[in-house]
Coordinates of C-alpha atoms and ligand atoms in Angstrom, one line a residue:
M1 CA -4.3 4.5 -4.4
C2 CA -7.1 6.8 -7.8
G3 CA -8.3 9.8 -7.2
I4 CA -12.0 10.8 -8.4
V5 CA -14.0 14.2 -8.2
G6 CA -17.8 15.6 -8.8
Y7 CA -19.3 18.4 -9.3
V8 CA -22.6 20.0 -10.3
G9 CA -23.5 23.8 -10.3
T10 CA -23.7 26.4 -13.2
R11 CA -20.3 27.2 -13.4
Q12 CA -18.4 25.3 -17.1
V13 CA -17.3 22.1 -15.0
T14 CA -14.4 20.9 -17.4
P15 CA -12.2 23.9 -15.1
I16 CA -13.0 22.8 -12.7
L17 CA -12.4 18.9 -13.1
I18 CA -9.1 19.1 -14.3
D19 CA -8.0 21.3 -11.5
A20 CA -9.3 19.5 -8.7
L21 CA -7.4 15.9 -10.7
K22 CA -3.9 18.0 -10.2
R23 CA -4.6 18.4 -6.8
L24 CA -5.4 14.9 -6.6
E25 CA -2.7 13.2 -8.7
Y26 CA -0.2 12.2 -5.9
R27 CA -3.0 9.8 -5.5
G28 CA -2.2 8.2 -8.7
Y29 CA -0.8 9.8 -12.0
D30 CA -1.1 6.5 -14.8
S31 CA -4.5 8.0 -17.0
A32 CA -6.5 10.1 -16.0
G33 CA -10.5 10.7 -17.6
L34 CA -13.7 12.7 -17.8
A35 CA -17.1 12.4 -18.7
I36 CA -18.9 15.3 -19.5
L37 CA -23.6 15.5 -19.6
T38 CA -24.7 17.7 -22.0
D39 CA -28.0 17.7 -22.4
K40 CA -28.6 15.1 -21.6
V41 CA -25.7 13.0 -23.2
I42 CA -22.6 11.9 -21.6
S43 CA -19.0 12.9 -23.5
V44 CA -15.6 10.8 -22.7
C45 CA -12.4 11.8 -23.2
K46 CA -10.0 9.8 -20.8
T47 CA -5.8 8.6 -22.0
E48 CA -2.7 7.3 -20.7
G49 CA -0.6 9.3 -19.2
K50 CA -0.4 12.8 -16.4
I51 CA -3.7 15.2 -16.4
A52 CA -1.3 17.5 -18.2
D53 CA -1.6 14.8 -21.1
L54 CA -5.4 14.9 -20.0
E55 CA -6.2 18.4 -21.1
T56 CA -3.8 18.4 -24.6
K57 CA -6.7 15.9 -25.8
L58 CA -9.8 17.4 -24.2
P59 CA -12.6 18.6 -26.8
D60 CA -14.4 21.1 -26.6
M61 CA -17.0 19.7 -23.2
K62 CA -19.0 22.8 -22.3
G63 CA -21.5 20.9 -19.1
T64 CA -22.1 22.1 -16.0
C65 CA -22.2 18.5 -14.3
G66 CA -19.5 15.7 -14.9
I67 CA -16.7 13.4 -12.9
G68 CA -13.2 12.5 -13.4
H69 CA -10.5 10.8 -12.7
T70 CA -6.5 10.2 -12.0
R71 CA -6.2 6.8 -12.0
W72 CA -2.9 4.7 -10.5
A73 CA -3.4 0.9 -11.2
T74 CA -4.4 -2.3 -9.5
Q75 CA -6.2 -4.5 -12.4
G76 CA -5.1 -4.1 -16.2
A77 CA -2.3 -1.4 -17.7
P78 CA -2.0 2.1 -17.4
T79 CA -4.0 2.6 -20.9
T80 CA -6.6 5.0 -22.4
V81 CA -9.1 1.8 -22.7
N82 CA -8.7 0.6 -18.9
A83 CA -8.6 4.9 -17.8
H84 CA -11.7 5.8 -16.2
P85 CA -14.6 6.8 -16.8
H86 CA -16.4 4.0 -17.8
V87 CA -20.0 3.4 -19.2
S88 CA -22.8 1.2 -19.2
G89 CA -25.6 2.8 -21.4
N90 CA -26.2 5.8 -20.1
I91 CA -24.6 5.3 -16.9
A92 CA -20.5 6.3 -15.8
V93 CA -18.7 6.0 -13.2
V94 CA -15.6 6.5 -11.8
H95 CA -14.0 4.2 -9.0
N96 CA -10.8 4.4 -6.1
G97 CA -10.5 0.9 -4.3
I98 CA -10.9 -2.9 -5.7
I99 CA -13.7 -5.0 -5.8
E100 CA -12.5 -8.3 -4.8
N101 CA -15.3 -10.5 -5.8
Y102 CA -14.6 -9.0 -9.9
Q103 CA -14.7 -12.8 -11.5
E104 CA -17.4 -13.5 -10.1
L105 CA -19.4 -10.7 -11.1
Y106 CA -17.5 -10.6 -14.9
D107 CA -19.0 -13.8 -15.4
W108 CA -22.7 -12.7 -14.5
L109 CA -23.4 -10.0 -16.4
K110 CA -21.4 -11.3 -19.5
A111 CA -24.5 -13.9 -19.1
E112 CA -26.7 -11.5 -19.0
G113 CA -25.4 -9.5 -22.5
Y114 CA -22.9 -7.4 -20.7
E115 CA -19.7 -6.7 -23.2
F116 CA -17.1 -5.1 -21.5
V117 CA -13.7 -3.5 -23.1
S118 CA -11.1 -2.7 -20.9
E119 CA -8.8 -4.9 -18.4
T120 CA -9.9 -3.5 -15.2
D121 CA -12.2 -4.3 -12.3
T122 CA -14.6 -1.1 -12.3
E123 CA -16.1 -2.3 -15.2
V124 CA -18.6 -4.3 -13.3
L125 CA -19.6 -0.8 -11.2
A126 CA -21.3 0.9 -14.9
H127 CA -22.7 -2.8 -16.1
L128 CA -24.4 -3.1 -12.3
A129 CA -25.3 0.1 -11.9
H130 CA -26.6 0.2 -16.0
K131 CA -28.3 -3.2 -15.6
Y132 CA -30.8 -1.4 -12.0
Y133 CA -31.4 1.7 -13.6
K134 CA -35.0 1.5 -13.5
G135 CA -34.8 6.4 -13.7
D136 CA -34.1 6.1 -10.0
L137 CA -29.8 6.4 -10.5
V138 CA -29.4 6.4 -6.2
R139 CA -31.6 3.6 -5.9
A140 CA -29.0 1.5 -9.2
V141 CA -26.5 2.8 -7.5
I142 CA -27.2 1.2 -3.9
E143 CA -28.2 -1.8 -5.0
G144 CA -25.7 -2.9 -7.4
L145 CA -23.6 -1.7 -4.3
K146 CA -24.8 -4.6 -2.7
K147 CA -23.5 -7.0 -4.9
V148 CA -19.5 -5.8 -4.6
K149 CA -17.1 -7.5 -2.3
G150 CA -14.3 -5.0 -1.9
S151 CA -13.4 -1.4 -1.4
Y152 CA -15.0 0.9 -3.0
A153 CA -15.6 5.3 -3.4
A154 CA -17.5 5.8 -6.7
A155 CA -19.0 8.8 -8.3
Y156 CA -22.0 8.2 -10.9
L157 CA -23.6 10.2 -13.9
C158 CA -26.6 9.1 -15.4
S159 CA -27.4 11.2 -19.4
D160 CA -31.5 11.8 -18.1
S161 CA -30.8 13.9 -15.0
K162 CA -28.2 16.6 -13.2
T163 CA -27.3 15.0 -10.7
V164 CA -23.6 12.9 -9.4
V165 CA -24.6 10.1 -7.5
A166 CA -21.1 8.7 -5.1
A167 CA -21.3 6.6 -2.5
R168 CA -18.1 4.7 -0.2
K169 CA -16.7 1.6 1.5
E170 CA -13.2 1.7 2.9
S171 CA -11.9 4.0 0.3
P172 CA -11.9 7.8 1.3
L173 CA -15.0 10.1 0.2
V174 CA -15.6 13.8 1.0
A175 CA -18.3 15.7 -0.4
G176 CA -17.6 19.5 -0.5
A177 CA -20.7 22.8 -0.1
G178 CA -20.7 25.2 -1.7
K179 CA -23.3 28.0 -3.7
G180 CA -25.7 26.9 -6.1
E181 CA -22.8 24.5 -6.0
N182 CA -21.5 20.8 -4.7
F183 CA -19.0 18.9 -4.7
I184 CA -17.3 15.3 -4.6
A185 CA -13.8 13.8 -4.0
S186 CA -11.8 11.4 -2.4
D187 CA -10.1 14.6 -0.1
V188 CA -10.3 17.7 0.4
T189 CA -7.6 18.6 -1.5
A190 CA -9.7 18.8 -4.2
L191 CA -12.0 20.7 -3.0
L192 CA -10.3 23.6 -1.4
K193 CA -10.2 26.1 -3.9
N194 CA -14.2 26.1 -4.2
T195 CA -15.2 25.5 -0.4
R196 CA -13.3 24.4 3.1
D197 CA -17.8 23.4 4.4
V198 CA -17.4 19.4 3.7
V199 CA -19.0 15.9 4.6
Y200 CA -17.0 12.8 5.2
M201 CA -19.0 10.2 4.3
Q202 CA -18.5 7.1 6.0
D203 CA -18.6 3.4 4.6
F204 CA -22.0 2.4 3.3
E205 CA -23.1 6.3 3.0
I206 CA -23.8 7.5 -0.2
V207 CA -24.6 11.1 -1.9
Q208 CA -26.8 12.8 -3.9
L209 CA -25.8 16.2 -5.5
T210 CA -27.5 18.5 -7.5
G211 CA -26.7 21.8 -8.0
E212 CA -29.8 22.4 -4.6
G213 CA -27.5 20.6 -2.2
M214 CA -26.7 16.7 -1.2
Q215 CA -28.6 14.1 0.4
F216 CA -26.8 11.7 2.3
F217 CA -28.4 7.6 2.1
D218 CA -27.7 4.9 4.1
F219 CA -27.6 0.8 1.6
D220 CA -30.8 1.1 2.2
G221 CA -32.3 4.1 1.6
N222 CA -32.5 6.1 4.0
P223 CA -32.2 9.6 4.2
V224 CA -29.0 10.4 6.6
K225 CA -28.2 13.6 8.5
K226 CA -24.3 14.6 8.7
K227 CA -22.1 17.2 9.7
T228 CA -20.6 19.4 7.8
E229 CA -17.1 20.9 8.8
T230 CA -14.9 23.6 8.4
I231 CA -11.7 22.7 7.2
E232 CA -9.0 25.3 8.3
W233 CA -5.6 24.1 6.6
N234 CA -4.1 25.5 3.6
I235 CA -3.8 23.3 0.4
E236 CA -0.4 22.0 1.3
A237 CA -1.3 20.8 4.2
A238 CA -4.6 19.1 2.4
E239 CA -2.2 17.2 0.6
K240 CA -0.2 16.2 3.6
S241 CA -3.9 15.3 5.2
G242 CA -2.8 17.5 7.4
Y243 CA 0.6 15.1 8.3
P244 CA 4.1 17.2 8.5
H245 CA 5.7 15.2 6.2
F246 CA 4.7 13.0 3.4
M247 CA 6.9 9.7 5.2
L248 CA 4.5 10.3 8.5
K249 CA 1.0 10.6 5.9
E250 CA 3.2 7.5 4.3
I251 CA 3.4 5.6 8.1
H252 CA 0.2 5.9 9.2
E253 CA -1.0 4.9 5.5
Q254 CA -0.2 1.5 5.9
V255 CA -3.4 0.5 8.2
T256 CA -4.8 0.8 4.6
S257 CA -2.2 -0.3 2.3
I258 CA -2.0 -3.3 4.1
H259 CA -5.7 -4.1 4.6
D260 CA -5.7 -3.4 0.2
T261 CA -2.7 -5.7 0.0
L262 CA -4.4 -8.9 1.6
L263 CA -7.7 -7.8 0.4
G264 CA -9.7 -10.8 -2.1
R265 CA -6.5 -12.6 -1.7
I266 CA -7.3 -14.6 1.5
S267 CA -9.9 -16.8 2.2
E268 CA -10.0 -18.0 5.6
L269 CA -12.6 -20.8 5.3
S270 CA -10.8 -23.1 3.0
G271 CA -6.8 -21.9 4.3
E272 CA -6.2 -21.1 1.1
V273 CA -4.5 -17.9 -0.5
I274 CA -5.3 -16.7 -4.2
L275 CA -2.9 -15.2 -6.3
G276 CA -4.5 -14.0 -9.7
E277 CA -1.5 -13.2 -12.0
V278 CA 0.7 -16.1 -10.5
T279 CA 0.8 -18.6 -13.3
L280 CA 2.9 -20.9 -12.5
S281 CA 1.0 -25.2 -12.6
I282 CA 0.7 -27.0 -9.5
D283 CA 3.3 -28.9 -10.7
E284 CA 6.5 -26.0 -11.5
I285 CA 5.3 -24.3 -8.2
K286 CA 6.4 -28.9 -6.5
D287 CA 9.2 -29.2 -8.8
L288 CA 11.2 -25.7 -7.1
E289 CA 14.6 -26.4 -5.9
R290 CA 15.4 -23.3 -5.2
I291 CA 14.2 -19.7 -5.2
V292 CA 16.8 -16.3 -5.2
I293 CA 15.3 -12.5 -4.8
I294 CA 16.8 -10.4 -6.7
A295 CA 16.5 -6.6 -5.5
C296 CA 18.1 -3.2 -4.0
G297 CA 17.9 -1.5 -0.3
T298 CA 14.2 -1.8 1.2
S299 CA 13.1 -4.1 -1.1
Y300 CA 16.7 -6.0 -1.3
N301 CA 15.5 -6.1 3.0
A302 CA 12.0 -7.5 2.0
G303 CA 14.0 -10.1 0.1
L304 CA 15.6 -11.1 2.8
L305 CA 12.6 -11.7 5.4
G306 CA 11.3 -13.2 2.3
R307 CA 14.0 -16.6 2.6
Y308 CA 13.2 -16.8 5.9
L309 CA 10.2 -17.7 4.5
F310 CA 10.4 -19.7 1.5
E311 CA 12.5 -21.4 3.5
S312 CA 10.9 -22.6 6.5
L313 CA 7.2 -22.4 5.4
A314 CA 7.7 -23.7 1.9
G315 CA 10.8 -25.6 2.2
I316 CA 12.5 -24.2 -1.2
H317 CA 16.4 -23.3 -0.9
T318 CA 15.4 -19.1 -1.6
D319 CA 19.0 -16.8 -2.2
V320 CA 18.6 -13.1 -1.8
E321 CA 20.6 -11.3 -3.4
I322 CA 21.1 -7.5 -4.7
S323 CA 20.9 -6.5 -8.2
S324 CA 24.3 -5.1 -8.8
E325 CA 26.0 -8.3 -7.9
F326 CA 23.5 -10.0 -8.8
R327 CA 23.7 -8.9 -12.8
Y328 CA 27.4 -9.7 -12.6
A329 CA 28.3 -12.5 -10.7
N330 CA 27.7 -15.1 -13.4
P331 CA 24.9 -16.9 -11.5
V332 CA 24.2 -20.7 -10.9
L333 CA 20.0 -21.4 -12.3
S334 CA 18.8 -23.5 -14.3
G335 CA 14.5 -23.9 -15.5
S336 CA 13.6 -24.9 -11.9
T337 CA 14.7 -21.5 -10.1
L338 CA 12.4 -19.1 -9.9
V339 CA 14.2 -16.1 -9.9
I340 CA 12.1 -13.0 -8.2
A341 CA 12.8 -9.6 -8.4
I342 CA 10.9 -7.6 -5.7
S343 CA 11.2 -3.4 -6.5
Q344 CA 8.4 -0.6 -5.1
S345 CA 9.0 1.3 -8.6
G346 CA 9.6 -1.9 -10.9
E347 CA 12.3 0.6 -12.4
T348 CA 15.1 0.3 -11.1
A349 CA 17.4 -0.3 -13.9
D350 CA 19.6 -2.9 -11.5
T351 CA 16.8 -4.5 -11.2
I352 CA 15.2 -5.0 -14.1
A353 CA 18.9 -5.3 -15.9
A354 CA 19.3 -8.3 -13.2
T355 CA 15.7 -9.9 -14.1
R356 CA 17.3 -9.5 -17.9
E357 CA 20.0 -11.7 -17.1
A358 CA 17.6 -14.3 -15.6
K359 CA 15.9 -14.8 -18.1
T360 CA 18.6 -15.8 -20.0
Y361 CA 19.0 -18.8 -18.2
G362 CA 15.6 -20.0 -18.5
C363 CA 14.3 -19.8 -15.6
H364 CA 10.5 -18.9 -14.2
T365 CA 10.4 -15.1 -12.9
L366 CA 8.0 -13.1 -11.2
A367 CA 7.6 -9.2 -9.4
I368 CA 7.3 -8.4 -6.6
T369 CA 5.8 -4.7 -7.4
N370 CA 3.7 -1.7 -6.8
V371 CA 3.2 0.3 -9.8
V372 CA 1.2 -1.8 -13.4
G373 CA 2.5 -1.5 -16.4
T374 CA 6.1 -0.9 -15.2
T375 CA 9.6 -2.0 -17.1
L376 CA 9.8 -4.5 -14.7
S377 CA 6.0 -6.0 -15.3
R378 CA 6.4 -6.3 -18.6
E379 CA 9.7 -8.7 -18.0
V380 CA 8.0 -11.5 -16.1
E381 CA 5.9 -14.0 -16.5
N382 CA 4.0 -13.5 -13.0
I383 CA 3.6 -10.5 -10.6
V384 CA 2.1 -10.1 -7.7
Y385 CA 1.4 -6.3 -7.0
T386 CA 1.8 -4.7 -3.6
R387 CA -0.9 -2.5 -4.2
A388 CA 0.5 0.3 -1.3
G389 CA -0.6 3.3 -3.5
P390 CA 1.9 6.4 -4.4
E391 CA 4.5 6.6 -1.7
I392 CA 5.4 10.1 -2.3
G393 CA 9.0 10.0 0.2
V394 CA 12.0 9.1 -0.6
A395 CA 12.0 6.9 2.7
A396 CA 10.0 3.7 1.4
T397 CA 7.9 3.0 4.5
K398 CA 4.2 1.8 3.4
T399 CA 5.2 0.3 0.4
F400 CA 7.7 -2.8 2.3
T401 CA 5.3 -3.1 5.1
S402 CA 3.3 -4.4 1.7
Q403 CA 6.2 -6.3 -0.1
L404 CA 6.2 -8.2 3.9
I405 CA 2.7 -8.9 3.1
A406 CA 3.0 -10.4 -1.0
L407 CA 5.8 -12.7 0.3
Y408 CA 3.8 -13.9 3.2
L409 CA 1.4 -14.8 0.8
L410 CA 3.4 -16.2 -1.8
S411 CA 5.0 -18.0 0.6
I412 CA 1.8 -19.5 1.5
Y413 CA 0.6 -19.9 -1.6
F414 CA 3.6 -21.8 -2.8
A415 CA 3.6 -23.8 1.0
R416 CA -0.2 -25.4 0.7
K417 CA 0.1 -25.8 -3.2
R418 CA 4.1 -28.1 -2.0
K419 CA 1.7 -29.4 1.2
K420 CA 4.3 -28.0 3.6
M421 CA 1.4 -26.7 5.0
D422 CA -1.5 -28.0 7.0
V423 CA -5.3 -26.0 6.8
D424 CA -4.9 -24.7 10.5
R425 CA -1.8 -23.4 10.6
S426 CA -2.6 -21.6 7.6
K427 CA -5.9 -20.5 8.6
R428 CA -4.5 -19.2 11.9
L429 CA -1.7 -17.5 9.8
L430 CA -4.6 -16.2 7.4
V431 CA -6.9 -14.7 10.3
S432 CA -3.8 -13.1 12.6
M433 CA -2.6 -11.6 9.1
K434 CA -6.1 -9.8 8.5
Q435 CA -5.4 -8.4 12.3
L436 CA -2.0 -7.0 11.4
P437 CA -4.1 -3.3 10.2
G438 CA -5.6 -2.9 14.0
M439 CA -2.5 -3.6 15.5
I440 CA -0.8 -1.4 13.5
Q441 CA -2.8 1.4 13.9
Q442 CA -2.0 0.7 17.9
I443 CA 1.8 1.0 17.2
L444 CA 0.0 4.3 15.7
N445 CA -1.3 5.3 19.4
N446 CA 1.6 5.2 21.1
K447 CA 3.7 7.8 18.4
E448 CA 4.4 10.4 21.3
F449 CA 6.4 8.3 23.3
I450 CA 8.4 7.0 20.5
Q451 CA 8.7 10.6 19.1
K452 CA 10.2 11.3 22.5
Q453 CA 12.9 8.9 23.2
A454 CA 14.0 8.9 19.2
K455 CA 14.4 13.1 19.6
R456 CA 16.1 11.7 23.5
F457 CA 18.6 9.7 20.9
S458 CA 19.0 12.7 18.4
N459 CA 22.3 14.1 19.0
A460 CA 23.9 10.5 18.7
R461 CA 26.9 10.2 16.3
D462 CA 26.0 6.0 16.2
Y463 CA 23.1 4.4 16.0
F464 CA 22.8 0.0 16.5
F465 CA 19.4 -1.9 15.2
L466 CA 20.5 -5.8 16.5
G467 CA 17.3 -8.2 15.5
R468 CA 18.0 -12.5 14.8
S469 CA 15.7 -13.9 12.5
L470 CA 12.8 -12.4 11.5
N471 CA 14.0 -9.0 12.9
F472 CA 17.2 -9.1 11.9
P473 CA 16.3 -8.2 8.0
I474 CA 14.4 -5.3 9.5
A475 CA 17.2 -4.7 11.7
L476 CA 18.9 -3.5 8.3
E477 CA 15.7 -2.0 7.7
G478 CA 15.5 0.1 11.1
A479 CA 19.2 1.4 10.3
L480 CA 18.4 1.8 6.7
K481 CA 16.1 4.4 7.7
L482 CA 18.1 5.8 10.3
K483 CA 20.4 6.8 7.6
E484 CA 19.4 8.2 4.7
I485 CA 16.3 10.5 6.2
S486 CA 18.2 11.8 9.9
Y487 CA 22.0 11.3 8.4
I488 CA 23.6 10.2 11.4
H489 CA 25.1 6.7 10.8
A490 CA 23.6 3.2 11.8
E491 CA 24.1 -0.5 11.5
G492 CA 21.6 -2.7 11.2
Y493 CA 23.8 -5.6 12.4
A494 CA 22.8 -9.9 13.3
A495 CA 22.6 -9.7 17.1
G496 CA 24.8 -12.5 17.0
E497 CA 27.6 -11.4 15.2
L498 CA 28.3 -8.0 17.2
K499 CA 30.7 -9.5 19.5
H500 CA 33.1 -10.6 16.4
G501 CA 34.0 -6.5 15.4
P502 CA 31.5 -4.3 15.8
L503 CA 31.2 -4.7 19.3
A504 CA 34.6 -2.0 19.6
L505 CA 32.0 0.7 18.9
I506 CA 29.5 0.2 21.5
S507 CA 30.1 2.6 24.5
K508 CA 27.4 5.1 26.0
E509 CA 27.1 6.9 23.3
T510 CA 25.6 4.8 21.0
P511 CA 21.6 4.0 21.4
V512 CA 21.1 0.4 20.5
V513 CA 17.6 -0.4 18.9
A514 CA 16.9 -4.2 20.3
L515 CA 14.1 -6.1 18.4
A516 CA 13.1 -8.3 21.0
T517 CA 9.6 -9.7 20.3
R518 CA 9.0 -13.1 21.4
S519 CA 10.7 -16.2 18.9
S520 CA 13.1 -18.8 19.3
T521 CA 15.7 -17.0 19.5
Y522 CA 14.1 -14.2 22.0
D523 CA 16.7 -15.8 25.0
K524 CA 19.1 -15.4 22.9
M525 CA 19.1 -11.9 22.5
V526 CA 18.0 -10.7 25.6
N527 CA 22.0 -12.0 26.1
N528 CA 22.8 -10.3 23.7
I529 CA 21.6 -6.7 25.0
K530 CA 22.6 -7.9 28.3
E531 CA 26.2 -7.5 26.7
V532 CA 26.1 -4.3 25.0
K533 CA 24.3 -3.1 28.7
A534 CA 27.4 -4.4 30.0
R535 CA 29.4 -1.6 27.6
S536 CA 27.7 1.2 28.5
A537 CA 24.9 0.9 25.1
Q538 CA 21.6 2.8 25.7
V539 CA 19.1 -0.1 24.8
I540 CA 15.6 0.8 24.0
A541 CA 13.9 -2.8 23.1
I542 CA 10.8 -3.5 20.8
A543 CA 9.0 -6.0 22.8
C544 CA 6.1 -7.7 22.9
A545 CA 3.2 -6.4 24.9
D546 CA 3.1 -8.9 27.6
D547 CA 6.9 -9.1 27.8
N548 CA 7.6 -7.9 31.6
E549 CA 10.7 -9.2 32.1
I550 CA 12.8 -7.2 29.3
D551 CA 12.5 -4.1 31.3
K552 CA 15.1 -5.0 34.0
Y553 CA 17.4 -4.9 31.1
V554 CA 16.8 -2.0 29.0
D555 CA 16.6 2.2 29.0
V556 CA 13.6 2.4 27.0
V557 CA 10.6 -0.3 26.4
I558 CA 8.5 0.2 22.9
K559 CA 5.3 -2.6 23.2
V560 CA 3.8 -4.3 20.2
P561 CA 0.2 -5.9 20.5
I562 CA 1.0 -9.9 20.8
A563 CA 1.1 -11.6 17.2
D564 CA 1.2 -14.7 15.9
E565 CA 5.5 -15.3 15.9
L566 CA 6.0 -15.0 12.5
L567 CA 4.7 -11.2 12.0
Y568 CA 6.2 -9.3 13.9
P569 CA 8.5 -8.2 11.1
V570 CA 5.4 -6.1 9.8
L571 CA 5.2 -5.2 13.2
T572 CA 8.6 -3.8 14.5
S573 CA 8.6 -1.7 11.1
V574 CA 6.2 0.3 11.8
V575 CA 8.3 0.9 15.1
V576 CA 11.4 1.6 13.2
Q577 CA 9.8 4.0 10.9
L578 CA 8.7 6.1 12.8
L579 CA 12.4 6.0 15.4
A580 CA 13.9 7.3 12.1
Y581 CA 11.2 10.0 11.3
S582 CA 11.3 10.7 14.9
S583 CA 14.9 11.2 15.4
A584 CA 15.2 13.6 11.7
D585 CA 12.3 15.0 12.1
A586 CA 14.5 16.1 15.7
L587 CA 17.3 17.2 13.6
G588 CA 15.2 19.3 10.9
C589 CA 16.1 17.4 8.1
P590 CA 14.3 17.5 5.3
I591 CA 12.2 14.1 5.4
D592 CA 10.5 13.7 2.6
K593 CA 13.9 15.0 0.3
P594 CA 17.0 13.6 1.7
R595 CA 20.1 14.9 0.3
N596 CA 21.3 13.1 -2.4
L597 CA 18.9 10.2 -3.0
A598 CA 16.2 9.6 -5.7
K599 CA 13.1 8.0 -5.3
S600 CA 13.4 5.9 -8.4
V601 CA 17.0 5.1 -9.3
T602 CA 17.0 4.4 -12.8
V603 CA 20.4 4.6 -14.2
E604 CA 23.0 1.6 -13.0
Ligands
M6R701 O1 12.1 0.7 -7.0 P1 12.8 0.1 -5.9 O2 12.1 -0.9 -4.6 O3 13.4 -1.4 -7.2 O4 13.8 0.8 -5.3 C1 15.0 0.4 -4.6 C2 15.8 1.0 -3.9 O5 16.7 2.1 -4.1 C3 14.4 1.6 -2.7 O6 14.1 0.6 -1.7 C4 15.7 2.6 -1.4 O7 16.7 1.8 -1.0 C5 14.5 3.1 -0.7 N1 14.1 4.8 -0.9 C6 14.5 3.3 0.5 O8 14.3 3.7 2.3

């Protein structure tokens, strides 16, 4: 997730773009830049760091037309050279999204004589527009983008004319209409100070902004009629896209974040997973004797699912360790061990220290992380970026499900290389994974029902979350989410373990969330539900859409769409997140900033 802005009008553009970028900083903040048109010359200023760092470096850039960018790196470290805008000849571009066929376009453009200066995928957009530019920027942008696979909201500036051209596919983009001036931005937050009249752009639409107006086209160059809407939100609400909390917004964003984690990484045709930043050779993958996953908190819970996947799909013995325990445990590791560090922030002190400890044993290292260029990413040989975009709420939500997706991808990748999974199974699984965003949307469509159930039980002092096998990590995650944001005491338990002690705590005052999607342990799970029901617990089951039996045994059923059995943890995660969110909301808790907690724990 990055933020893009553009302006054409009569006022000085630099302060307008800087102010707009500051409002988009929540979308990304590792580097930033501007391109300004002055007397048919484009000047660019960019830097690593935040918008405030850019401000301190800005020369006196005069002009009334320009584009700007705040970056959250997905390809290429957050450096000045990788910051946007990127320039090719007389054209500059800023971009939010991921170019899936980057390598193919890079090779082709190189052969055509284009020089690349950055490591970003965006630079191909600048060269493509330049290649097709013959005096008409709209046409050049369309021709260039027709070659592109992936997602983009991109804004272009050309030294020949005072205009900004922008196009969208699968990344948000909104145009703003002023008097004698017009704007483009990743979202309305950046526009509200200047205009409330906006036009939401759809996929494969392109807009040309001038001081006089905005013209919209489709990708065949035909004019498109668009409706102008008036925004009623204030700026604070707009930052959260109208959601009351970032956490709820981020729960909703899982429809796109999972799509982004998958983008360009699966080939349904060949059944292969493509992980460009994994440099382990086929022989090294075949020789792996053990995987050790190290992580904290939510990332640890993701790791527990990873263990199941690596063992059952790729046949690799896997252990999962809490980073702060691992680092002092005198672990037994060897050159045929792969240590996988999972960390959203890439800055968690215990996980970094545990990774450094692992390296002293000469094992292979890999990070699953969301932030490019962090301390953790510099410590490891291999990386899988989760590409979930910045997460503002302290409670991890979209970054957790993207970690799960990264683990599915990695385990299929290893399973294929080790010849443990046949091509048909991997194709089926990959096809099902692509359907997850739509399934999550279906769960979100049922949000009000889930909210109602959470409110009904929000006065409980203690909660239990029960799961077996693949759903056990999600039981732990559901309990962690509820504890951290609603302050209700909650325990996540392997359902079969309950009768070895905690069953003593079950009473009619204890809501029990039972994760009971279809699996080989489903019948056992139903037995566990009967056990707690016999102690008068109130049971909320999370079950499959076609499960009409379970209603008989429980008080409430929350249904999830039917999916490949292996993938239910992604769907049940969204339900437990909504339950935790709605409980905290009913109790009036400060959801985005729970007491005593920080987003990133950089001390031991
Ligand atoms: O950035 P990390 O993934 O390394 O953070 C680890 C934990 O601090 C984190 O997952 C924490 O448990 C979550 N914010 C809880 O929602």
